Short mmCIF file of C-alpha atoms in Angstrom, two decimals:
data_model
loop_
_atom_site.label_atom_id
_atom_site.label_comp_id
_atom_site.label_asym_id
_atom_site.label_seq_id
_atom_site.Cartn_x
_atom_site.Cartn_y
_atom_site.Cartn_z
CA MET B 1 -36.75 -1.70 51.34
CA SER B 2 -33.14 -2.82 51.83
CA VAL B 3 -33.80 -5.99 49.84
CA GLY B 4 -35.42 -3.97 47.05
CA LEU B 5 -32.49 -1.54 47.03
CA LEU B 6 -29.98 -4.37 46.85
CA ALA B 7 -31.93 -5.95 44.00
CA LEU B 8 -31.98 -2.60 42.18
CA LEU B 9 -28.23 -2.14 42.65
CA ASP B 10 -27.66 -5.68 41.42
CA ASP B 11 -29.72 -4.94 38.29
CA VAL B 12 -27.78 -1.70 37.72
CA ALA B 13 -24.48 -3.56 38.12
CA GLY B 14 -25.69 -6.12 35.58
CA LEU B 15 -26.64 -3.39 33.13
CA VAL B 16 -23.23 -1.72 33.59
CA LYS B 17 -21.50 -5.04 32.84
CA VAL B 18 -23.60 -5.50 29.70
CA ALA B 19 -22.90 -1.93 28.60
CA ALA B 20 -19.17 -2.34 29.25
CA ALA B 21 -19.11 -5.60 27.30
CA SER B 22 -21.03 -3.90 24.49
CA LEU B 23 -18.60 -0.97 24.40
CA ASP B 24 -15.66 -3.36 24.48
CA ASP B 25 -17.23 -5.26 21.56
CA VAL B 26 -17.75 -2.00 19.65
CA ALA B 27 -14.13 -1.00 20.25
CA GLY B 28 -12.90 -4.41 19.08
CA GLN B 29 -15.04 -4.31 15.97
CA ALA B 30 -13.92 -0.73 15.26
CA ALA B 31 -10.27 -1.80 15.50
CA LYS B 32 -10.83 -4.71 13.11
CA ALA B 33 -12.88 -2.65 10.67
CA GLY B 34 -10.34 0.17 10.79
CA ALA B 35 -7.51 -2.27 10.11
CA LYS B 36 -9.31 -3.49 6.97
CA ALA B 37 -9.39 0.13 5.75
CA ALA B 38 -5.68 0.65 6.49
CA GLY B 39 -4.77 0.96 2.81
CA ALA B 40 -7.10 3.90 2.28
CA VAL B 41 -5.93 5.44 5.58
CA ILE B 42 -2.31 5.37 4.41
CA ASP B 43 -3.34 6.90 1.09
CA ASP B 44 -5.22 9.66 2.95
CA ALA B 45 -2.17 10.44 5.08
CA ALA B 46 0.06 10.58 1.99
CA VAL B 47 -2.27 12.87 0.05
CA THR B 48 -3.02 15.49 2.71
CA PRO B 49 0.44 17.15 3.15
CA ASN B 50 0.23 18.33 -0.49
CA TYR B 51 -2.42 20.85 0.54
CA VAL B 52 -0.17 22.81 2.94
CA HIS B 53 2.73 23.04 0.49
CA GLY B 54 3.66 26.66 -0.23
CA PHE B 55 2.07 28.19 2.88
CA THR B 56 3.96 29.88 5.70
CA ALA B 57 4.78 27.79 8.78
CA ASP B 58 2.24 29.61 10.97
CA ARG B 59 -0.63 28.59 8.65
CA GLU B 60 0.23 24.90 8.34
CA VAL B 61 -1.43 23.61 11.53
CA PRO B 62 -4.55 25.85 11.19
CA ILE B 63 -5.02 24.57 7.62
CA ILE B 64 -4.65 20.95 8.79
CA GLY B 65 -7.15 21.72 11.56
CA LYS B 66 -9.69 23.04 9.03
CA ILE B 67 -9.24 19.96 6.83
CA ALA B 68 -9.52 17.64 9.86
CA LEU B 69 -12.75 19.35 10.93
CA GLY B 70 -14.09 18.97 7.40
CA SER B 71 -13.05 15.31 7.48
CA VAL B 72 -14.99 14.70 10.71
CA LYS B 73 -18.05 16.38 9.18
CA ASN B 74 -17.63 14.25 6.05
CA LYS B 75 -17.55 11.04 8.05
CA LEU B 76 -20.09 11.67 10.81
CA ILE B 77 -22.64 14.06 9.28
CA PHE B 78 -22.72 12.87 5.67
CA LEU B 79 -21.08 9.48 5.15
CA LEU B 80 -22.13 7.60 8.29
CA PRO B 81 -25.91 8.08 7.88
CA ALA B 82 -25.62 7.75 4.09
CA ALA B 83 -23.71 4.47 4.37
CA LEU B 84 -26.25 3.00 6.78
CA LEU B 85 -29.27 4.17 4.77
CA LEU B 86 -27.89 3.06 1.42
CA SER B 87 -26.74 -0.32 2.74
CA PHE B 88 -30.24 -0.92 4.06
CA PHE B 89 -32.48 0.62 1.36
CA ALA B 90 -30.38 0.82 -1.83
CA PRO B 91 -27.11 -1.15 -1.61
CA TRP B 92 -26.90 -1.20 -5.42
CA VAL B 93 -26.23 2.59 -5.40
CA ILE B 94 -23.03 2.33 -3.34
CA THR B 95 -20.79 0.94 -6.10
CA PRO B 96 -21.72 3.55 -8.77
CA LEU B 97 -21.23 6.37 -6.25
CA LEU B 98 -17.83 5.00 -5.25
CA MET B 99 -16.89 4.70 -8.93
CA ILE B 100 -17.76 8.36 -9.52
CA GLY B 101 -15.57 9.28 -6.55
CA GLY B 102 -12.81 7.00 -7.81
CA ALA B 103 -12.95 8.67 -11.23
CA TYR B 104 -12.56 12.06 -9.52
CA LEU B 105 -9.45 10.78 -7.70
CA CYS B 106 -8.06 9.55 -11.03
CA TYR B 107 -8.67 12.99 -12.54
CA GLU B 108 -6.97 14.72 -9.58
CA GLY B 109 -3.94 12.44 -9.80
CA ALA B 110 -3.65 12.75 -13.60
CA GLU B 111 -4.03 16.53 -13.36
CA LYS B 112 -1.08 16.70 -10.94
CA VAL B 113 1.03 14.55 -13.29
CA PHE B 114 -0.05 16.81 -16.16
CA HIS B 115 1.03 19.84 -14.13
CA ALA B 116 4.45 18.31 -13.44
CA LEU B 117 5.10 17.41 -17.10
CA LEU B 118 3.44 20.38 -18.85
CA PRO B 119 3.13 23.17 -16.26
CA HIS B 120 2.03 25.95 -18.65
CA GLN B 121 -0.77 23.93 -20.24
CA ALA B 122 -1.83 22.66 -16.81
CA GLU B 123 -2.03 26.18 -15.41
CA ALA B 124 -4.23 27.23 -18.32
CA HIS B 125 -6.47 24.21 -17.69
CA GLU B 126 -6.71 25.03 -13.96
CA ALA B 127 -7.47 28.70 -14.69
CA ALA B 128 -10.43 27.64 -16.83
CA LEU B 129 -11.80 25.48 -13.99
CA VAL B 130 -11.04 27.50 -10.84
CA PRO B 131 -10.91 31.29 -10.54
CA ALA B 132 -7.49 32.64 -9.63
CA ALA B 133 -6.93 33.31 -5.94
CA ILE B 134 -6.85 37.07 -5.35
CA THR B 135 -5.60 36.95 -1.76
CA ALA B 136 -3.71 34.52 0.45
CA GLN B 137 -6.98 33.79 2.28
CA THR B 138 -8.71 32.94 -1.02
CA LEU B 139 -5.88 30.58 -1.92
CA GLU B 140 -6.09 28.95 1.51
CA ASP B 141 -9.86 28.56 1.20
CA GLN B 142 -9.46 26.94 -2.24
CA LYS B 143 -6.82 24.53 -0.93
CA VAL B 144 -8.92 23.56 2.09
CA ALA B 145 -12.03 23.05 -0.07
CA GLY B 146 -10.06 20.86 -2.49
CA ALA B 147 -8.59 18.84 0.37
CA ILE B 148 -12.02 18.26 1.92
CA LYS B 149 -13.40 17.10 -1.45
CA THR B 150 -10.58 14.58 -1.82
CA ASP B 151 -10.97 13.53 1.81
CA PHE B 152 -14.69 12.94 1.21
CA ILE B 153 -13.94 10.30 -1.42
CA LEU B 154 -11.18 8.61 0.58
CA SER B 155 -13.40 8.75 3.68
CA ALA B 156 -16.27 7.19 1.71
CA GLU B 157 -13.99 4.29 0.82
CA ILE B 158 -12.82 3.97 4.44
CA MET B 159 -16.38 3.98 5.81
CA THR B 160 -17.63 1.55 3.15
CA ILE B 161 -14.80 -0.91 3.86
CA ALA B 162 -15.38 -0.55 7.59
CA LEU B 163 -19.14 -1.14 7.22
CA ALA B 164 -18.53 -4.25 5.10
CA ASN B 165 -16.36 -5.71 7.88
CA ILE B 166 -18.79 -5.18 10.77
CA PRO B 167 -20.19 -8.66 11.50
CA VAL B 168 -23.34 -7.57 13.33
CA GLU B 169 -26.49 -6.28 11.63
CA ASN B 170 -27.69 -4.12 14.53
CA VAL B 171 -27.94 -0.56 13.18
CA ILE B 172 -27.03 1.11 16.48
CA THR B 173 -23.89 -1.02 16.85
CA GLN B 174 -22.95 -0.36 13.22
CA ALA B 175 -23.38 3.39 13.75
CA MET B 176 -21.25 3.31 16.93
CA VAL B 177 -18.51 1.31 15.22
CA LEU B 178 -18.48 3.59 12.17
CA ALA B 179 -18.39 6.70 14.36
CA LEU B 180 -15.47 5.28 16.35
CA VAL B 181 -13.64 4.30 13.16
CA GLY B 182 -14.26 7.73 11.62
CA ILE B 183 -13.07 9.72 14.63
CA GLY B 184 -10.12 7.41 15.34
CA ILE B 185 -8.87 7.44 11.76
CA THR B 186 -9.26 11.22 11.48
CA VAL B 187 -7.22 11.79 14.64
CA LEU B 188 -4.59 9.28 13.47
CA VAL B 189 -4.27 10.67 9.93
CA TYR B 190 -4.29 14.38 10.67
CA GLY B 191 -2.23 14.01 13.82
CA ALA B 192 0.43 12.25 11.73
CA VAL B 193 0.17 14.91 9.01
CA ALA B 194 0.62 17.70 11.58
CA LEU B 195 3.74 15.97 12.94
CA ILE B 196 5.13 15.56 9.42
CA VAL B 197 4.64 19.17 8.31
CA LYS B 198 6.01 20.58 11.59
CA ALA B 199 9.03 18.25 11.74
CA ASP B 200 11.31 20.84 10.09
CA ASP B 201 10.32 23.49 12.66
CA PHE B 202 11.04 21.01 15.45
CA GLY B 203 14.39 20.26 13.78
CA LEU B 204 15.23 23.98 13.63
CA LEU B 205 14.43 24.32 17.33
CA LEU B 206 16.65 21.33 18.14
CA ALA B 207 19.47 22.64 15.95
CA LYS B 208 19.43 25.98 17.80
CA LYS B 209 18.66 24.94 21.37
CA GLY B 210 19.58 21.26 21.63
CA ARG B 211 21.50 20.48 24.83
CA THR B 212 23.74 17.85 23.23
CA GLY B 213 25.75 17.73 20.04
CA ALA B 214 23.82 14.66 18.91
CA GLY B 215 20.51 16.46 19.47
CA ARG B 216 21.63 19.50 17.50
CA ALA B 217 22.94 17.26 14.70
CA PHE B 218 19.62 15.41 14.60
CA GLY B 219 17.82 18.75 14.35
CA ARG B 220 20.03 19.85 11.44
CA GLY B 221 19.37 16.50 9.78
CA LEU B 222 15.61 17.05 10.08
CA VAL B 223 15.86 20.55 8.61
CA THR B 224 18.01 19.32 5.74
CA GLY B 225 16.06 16.14 5.05
CA MET B 226 12.44 17.27 5.36
CA PRO B 227 12.20 19.17 2.02
CA GLY B 228 13.27 16.02 0.15
CA PHE B 229 10.98 13.87 2.29
CA MET B 230 8.05 16.20 1.52
CA ARG B 231 8.77 16.00 -2.20
CA VAL B 232 8.78 12.21 -2.00
CA LEU B 233 5.58 12.27 0.07
CA SER B 234 3.99 14.57 -2.53
CA LEU B 235 4.81 12.03 -5.25
CA VAL B 236 3.45 9.21 -3.09
CA GLY B 237 0.29 11.23 -2.45
CA THR B 238 -0.28 11.79 -6.16
CA ALA B 239 0.35 8.12 -6.89
CA ALA B 240 -1.94 7.12 -3.99
CA MET B 241 -4.85 9.21 -5.29
CA THR B 242 -4.42 7.69 -8.72
CA TRP B 243 -4.06 4.06 -7.72
CA VAL B 244 -6.88 4.24 -5.18
CA GLY B 245 -9.15 5.79 -7.83
CA GLY B 246 -8.10 3.21 -10.41
CA SER B 247 -8.69 0.39 -7.94
CA ILE B 248 -12.20 1.65 -7.06
CA VAL B 249 -13.22 2.01 -10.71
CA ALA B 250 -11.70 -1.33 -11.77
CA HIS B 251 -13.45 -3.16 -8.93
CA GLY B 252 -16.73 -1.42 -9.77
CA LEU B 253 -16.45 -2.41 -13.42
CA TYR B 254 -15.87 -6.00 -12.29
CA GLU B 255 -19.09 -5.92 -10.26
CA PHE B 256 -20.95 -4.64 -13.33
CA GLY B 257 -19.64 -7.47 -15.49
CA TRP B 258 -16.60 -5.95 -17.24
CA ASP B 259 -13.82 -7.96 -15.63
CA LEU B 260 -10.87 -7.22 -17.99
CA PRO B 261 -9.19 -4.52 -15.80
CA GLU B 262 -9.60 -6.66 -12.67
CA HIS B 263 -8.17 -9.74 -14.43
CA ILE B 264 -5.16 -7.73 -15.64
CA ILE B 265 -4.55 -6.48 -12.10
CA GLU B 266 -4.86 -10.00 -10.63
CA GLY B 267 -2.63 -11.42 -13.37
CA ALA B 268 0.08 -8.84 -12.64
CA ALA B 269 -0.10 -9.64 -8.91
CA HIS B 270 0.18 -13.42 -9.51
CA TRP B 271 3.13 -12.90 -11.90
CA ALA B 272 4.95 -10.73 -9.34
CA GLU B 273 4.31 -13.20 -6.51
CA HIS B 274 5.71 -16.11 -8.53
CA THR B 275 8.64 -14.13 -9.95
CA PHE B 276 9.70 -12.70 -6.60
CA SER B 277 8.63 -15.56 -4.35
CA SER B 278 11.01 -14.62 -1.52
CA PHE B 279 8.86 -11.56 -0.81
CA ALA B 280 5.71 -12.59 -2.64
CA SER B 281 3.20 -10.52 -0.65
CA LEU B 282 5.14 -7.27 -1.07
CA ALA B 283 5.76 -7.95 -4.76
CA GLY B 284 2.07 -8.71 -5.32
CA TRP B 285 1.07 -5.48 -3.58
CA PHE B 286 3.48 -3.40 -5.67
CA ALA B 287 2.29 -5.02 -8.90
CA THR B 288 -1.35 -4.41 -7.97
CA ALA B 289 -0.64 -0.79 -7.02
CA PHE B 290 1.33 -0.20 -10.26
CA VAL B 291 -1.42 -1.53 -12.53
CA ASP B 292 -4.07 0.33 -10.50
CA PHE B 293 -1.99 3.48 -10.91
CA PHE B 294 -1.57 2.98 -14.65
CA PHE B 295 -5.29 2.32 -15.12
CA GLY B 296 -6.19 5.32 -12.95
CA LEU B 297 -3.73 7.57 -14.79
CA LEU B 298 -5.17 6.52 -18.15
CA LEU B 299 -8.73 7.17 -16.98
CA GLY B 300 -7.77 10.48 -15.35
CA THR B 301 -5.99 11.66 -18.50
CA LEU B 302 -9.13 10.93 -20.53
CA LEU B 303 -11.16 12.94 -18.00
CA ILE B 304 -8.98 16.09 -18.21
CA PRO B 305 -10.52 17.29 -21.50
CA VAL B 306 -13.96 16.19 -20.27
CA ALA B 307 -13.51 18.45 -17.24
CA GLY B 308 -12.27 21.33 -19.38
CA TYR B 309 -14.74 21.18 -22.26
CA VAL B 310 -17.86 19.62 -20.70
CA VAL B 311 -17.98 19.84 -16.89
CA SER B 312 -16.56 23.37 -16.53
CA PRO B 313 -18.86 25.05 -19.14
CA LEU B 314 -21.86 23.15 -17.77
CA TRP B 315 -21.07 24.21 -14.21
CA GLY B 316 -20.58 27.81 -15.35
CA LEU B 317 -24.00 27.72 -17.03
CA ILE B 318 -25.60 26.34 -13.87
CA LYS B 319 -24.02 29.11 -11.75
CA ARG B 320 -25.28 31.75 -14.16
CA VAL B 321 -28.82 30.34 -14.14
CA LEU B 322 -29.19 29.79 -10.38
CA PRO B 323 -28.95 33.47 -9.30
CA LYS B 324 -31.54 34.45 -11.93
CA ARG B 325 -33.98 31.92 -10.51
CA ALA B 326 -33.33 33.12 -6.98
CA ALA B 327 -33.99 36.73 -8.03
CA LYS B 328 -37.53 36.05 -9.32
CA PRO B 329 -40.23 37.57 -7.10
CA VAL B 330 -42.33 35.14 -5.13
CA ALA B 331 -46.01 35.26 -6.10
#
């Protein structure tokens, strides 16, 4: 009996070692896959603070919490199984779906630029698409829903990039890595966003109750500097949505055989790297982002009238028809 027990314990210890090595491997792969998606993660972090702009301080963290919960649902409930199923059964569908999402990001970015340049016309366009918020709760719900839609597309890009950089083909390992990437990135992004939007409150607390003069001065600096920082971050978020969308669509067009946008982007990057050779990598990145942004802005601008004159009336017709069908008695 004692020999059998020792053998059993030895087997259990072996299984624990294998499991630990497997978990360590999953963690390592998740870190590598998440690093490959770092660009989209940064874009996500830059975009999200826009959605709490204009709300009172006591609603900022709850709103971020709602968006973060929606982001986790996006990644784990919808995108993770969809990514695995599509990559196995219909990999050819992934690129068109990402392109549709990229086009939506371009539209969102262009619409924000349109609002900044022509606010009255933009407000009329928005009123035709989205009913006006009657209460503060309605406005909050609209903002959260819009943020979760945008997060869905950015999360789809993150999960797709992560899946493409997982070296193993075992479905269980892929699912574990994607789940770890999804949860880790959500905590990282929305934790950072919460710190950013509450920095001015922390600065006010320091300015009032700091124990040292330097601490109180730092608090006053935070209070004074955060509004400008948030405006800059809002601009970066708009640009990020637009260049990410433009990049997704341009890359998709390249895969479908129309390589002109991709060649223009690559040509701009090579020119910048040779022109500014002392910081070639940074110059190439800026050139790529600028051309992606310009392409995305052009596409998004073309989509604004499409949304106003085609998508919105069609969606209104669908909403009018659906209740009528639901009201028909069942035979």
